[in-house]
Tab-separated table of C-alpha atoms in Angstrom:
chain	number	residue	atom	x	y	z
A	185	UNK	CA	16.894	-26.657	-0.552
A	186	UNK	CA	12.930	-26.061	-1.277
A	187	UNK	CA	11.990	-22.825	-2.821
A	188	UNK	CA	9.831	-21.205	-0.586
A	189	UNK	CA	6.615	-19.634	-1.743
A	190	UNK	CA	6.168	-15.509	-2.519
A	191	UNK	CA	2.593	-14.674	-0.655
A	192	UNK	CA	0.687	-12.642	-3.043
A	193	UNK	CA	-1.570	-10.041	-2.763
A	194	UNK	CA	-4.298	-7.996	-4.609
A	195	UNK	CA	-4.104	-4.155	-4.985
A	196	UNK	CA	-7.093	-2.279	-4.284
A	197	UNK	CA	-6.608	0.181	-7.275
A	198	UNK	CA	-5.260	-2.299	-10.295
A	199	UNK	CA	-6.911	-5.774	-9.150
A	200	UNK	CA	-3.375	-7.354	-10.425
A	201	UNK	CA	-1.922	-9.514	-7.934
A	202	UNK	CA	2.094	-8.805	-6.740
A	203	UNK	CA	4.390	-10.233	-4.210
A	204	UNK	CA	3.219	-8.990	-0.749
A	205	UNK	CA	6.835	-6.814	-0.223
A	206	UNK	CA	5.924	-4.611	-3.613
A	207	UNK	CA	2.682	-3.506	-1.467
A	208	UNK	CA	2.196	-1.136	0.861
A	209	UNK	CA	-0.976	-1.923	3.265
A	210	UNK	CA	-2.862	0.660	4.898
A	211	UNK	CA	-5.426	-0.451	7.555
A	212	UNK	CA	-8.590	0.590	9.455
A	213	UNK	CA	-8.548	-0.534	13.409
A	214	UNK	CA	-11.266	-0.998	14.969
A	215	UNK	CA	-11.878	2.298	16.851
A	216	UNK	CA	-12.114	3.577	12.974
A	217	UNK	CA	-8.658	5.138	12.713
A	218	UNK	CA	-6.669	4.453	9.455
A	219	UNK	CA	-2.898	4.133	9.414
A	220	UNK	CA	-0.172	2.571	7.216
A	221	UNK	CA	1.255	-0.582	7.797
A	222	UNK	CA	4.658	-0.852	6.601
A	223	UNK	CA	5.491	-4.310	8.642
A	224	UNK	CA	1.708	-6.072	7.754
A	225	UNK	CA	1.096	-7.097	10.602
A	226	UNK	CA	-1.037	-4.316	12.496
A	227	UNK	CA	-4.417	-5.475	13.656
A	228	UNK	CA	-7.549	-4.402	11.784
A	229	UNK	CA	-8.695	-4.838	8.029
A	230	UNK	CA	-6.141	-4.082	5.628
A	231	UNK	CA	-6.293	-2.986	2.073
A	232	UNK	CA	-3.267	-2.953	-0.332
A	233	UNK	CA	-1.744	-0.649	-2.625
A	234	UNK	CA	1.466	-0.914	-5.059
A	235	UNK	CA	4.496	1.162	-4.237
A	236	UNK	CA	3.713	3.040	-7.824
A	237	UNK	CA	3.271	7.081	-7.334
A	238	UNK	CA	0.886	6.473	-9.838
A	239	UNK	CA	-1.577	4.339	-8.291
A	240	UNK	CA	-1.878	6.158	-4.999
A	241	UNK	CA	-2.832	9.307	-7.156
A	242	UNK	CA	-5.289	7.350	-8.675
A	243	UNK	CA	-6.817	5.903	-5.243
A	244	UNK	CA	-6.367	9.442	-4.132
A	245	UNK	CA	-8.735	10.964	-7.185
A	246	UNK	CA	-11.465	8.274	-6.977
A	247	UNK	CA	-11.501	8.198	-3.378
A	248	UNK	CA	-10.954	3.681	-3.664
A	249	UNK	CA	-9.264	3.328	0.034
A	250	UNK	CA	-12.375	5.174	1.393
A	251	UNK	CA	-15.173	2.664	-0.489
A	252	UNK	CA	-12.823	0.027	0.367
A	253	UNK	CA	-12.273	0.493	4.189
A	254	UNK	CA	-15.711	1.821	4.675
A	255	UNK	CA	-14.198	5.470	6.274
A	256	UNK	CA	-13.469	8.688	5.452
A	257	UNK	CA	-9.766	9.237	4.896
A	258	UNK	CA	-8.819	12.927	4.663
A	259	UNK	CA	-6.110	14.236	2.321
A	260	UNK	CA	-3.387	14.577	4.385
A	261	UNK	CA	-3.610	10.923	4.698
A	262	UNK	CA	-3.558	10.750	1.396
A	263	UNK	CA	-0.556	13.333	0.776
A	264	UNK	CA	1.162	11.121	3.636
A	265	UNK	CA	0.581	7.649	1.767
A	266	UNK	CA	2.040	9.566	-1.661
A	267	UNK	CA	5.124	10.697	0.199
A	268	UNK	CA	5.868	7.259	1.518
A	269	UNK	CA	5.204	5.482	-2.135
A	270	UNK	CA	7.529	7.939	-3.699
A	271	UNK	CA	10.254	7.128	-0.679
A	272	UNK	CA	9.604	3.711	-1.157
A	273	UNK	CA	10.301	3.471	-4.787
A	274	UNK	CA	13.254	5.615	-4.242
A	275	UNK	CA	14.524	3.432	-1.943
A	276	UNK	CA	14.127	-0.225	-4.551
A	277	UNK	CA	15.890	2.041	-7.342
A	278	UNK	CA	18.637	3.149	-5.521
A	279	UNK	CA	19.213	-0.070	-3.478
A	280	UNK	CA	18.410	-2.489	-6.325
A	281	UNK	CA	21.228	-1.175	-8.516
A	282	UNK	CA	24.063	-2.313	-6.275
């Protein structure tokens, strides 16, 4: 059977490159709202960020998702991108150990 190829994308905050399901994307429609994407599909420009607590702080200090998207993205979007990182990575742990 052929191995099928991983798409790969960058993260906004490293610049290191990781299978497209380790990422979470967040995207700006067109009307200027900003939402997360968990499927990757939703219409608009997309930026992408690694299911690592860590990074989303970062983004969060240096405000990267707002150069990146052109927008202003207040901090309970931010708070609400942490909270779903942290689930997230919860979720790989505890699933990954069965």
């Amino acid at each position: 059977m052929k191995k099928r190829k991983v798409p790969l994308r960058k993260s906004v905050v490293s610049g290191e490159l990781f299978p497209k399901k380790e990422l979470v994307r967040i995207t700006k429609s067109k009307d200027g709202g900003v939402s997360l994407d968990p499927t990757g599909k939703m219409p608009g420009r997309g930026a992408y960020v690694a299911l690592e607590p860590s990074e989303v702080e970062k983004a969060w200090d240096k405000h990267l998702l707002d150069r990146v998207l052109e927008t202003e993205i207040s901090d309970a979007f931010y708070q609400e991108l942490l909270d779903y990182v942290k689930h997230q990575k919860a979720r790989k742990e505890l699933f990954s150990n069965e």
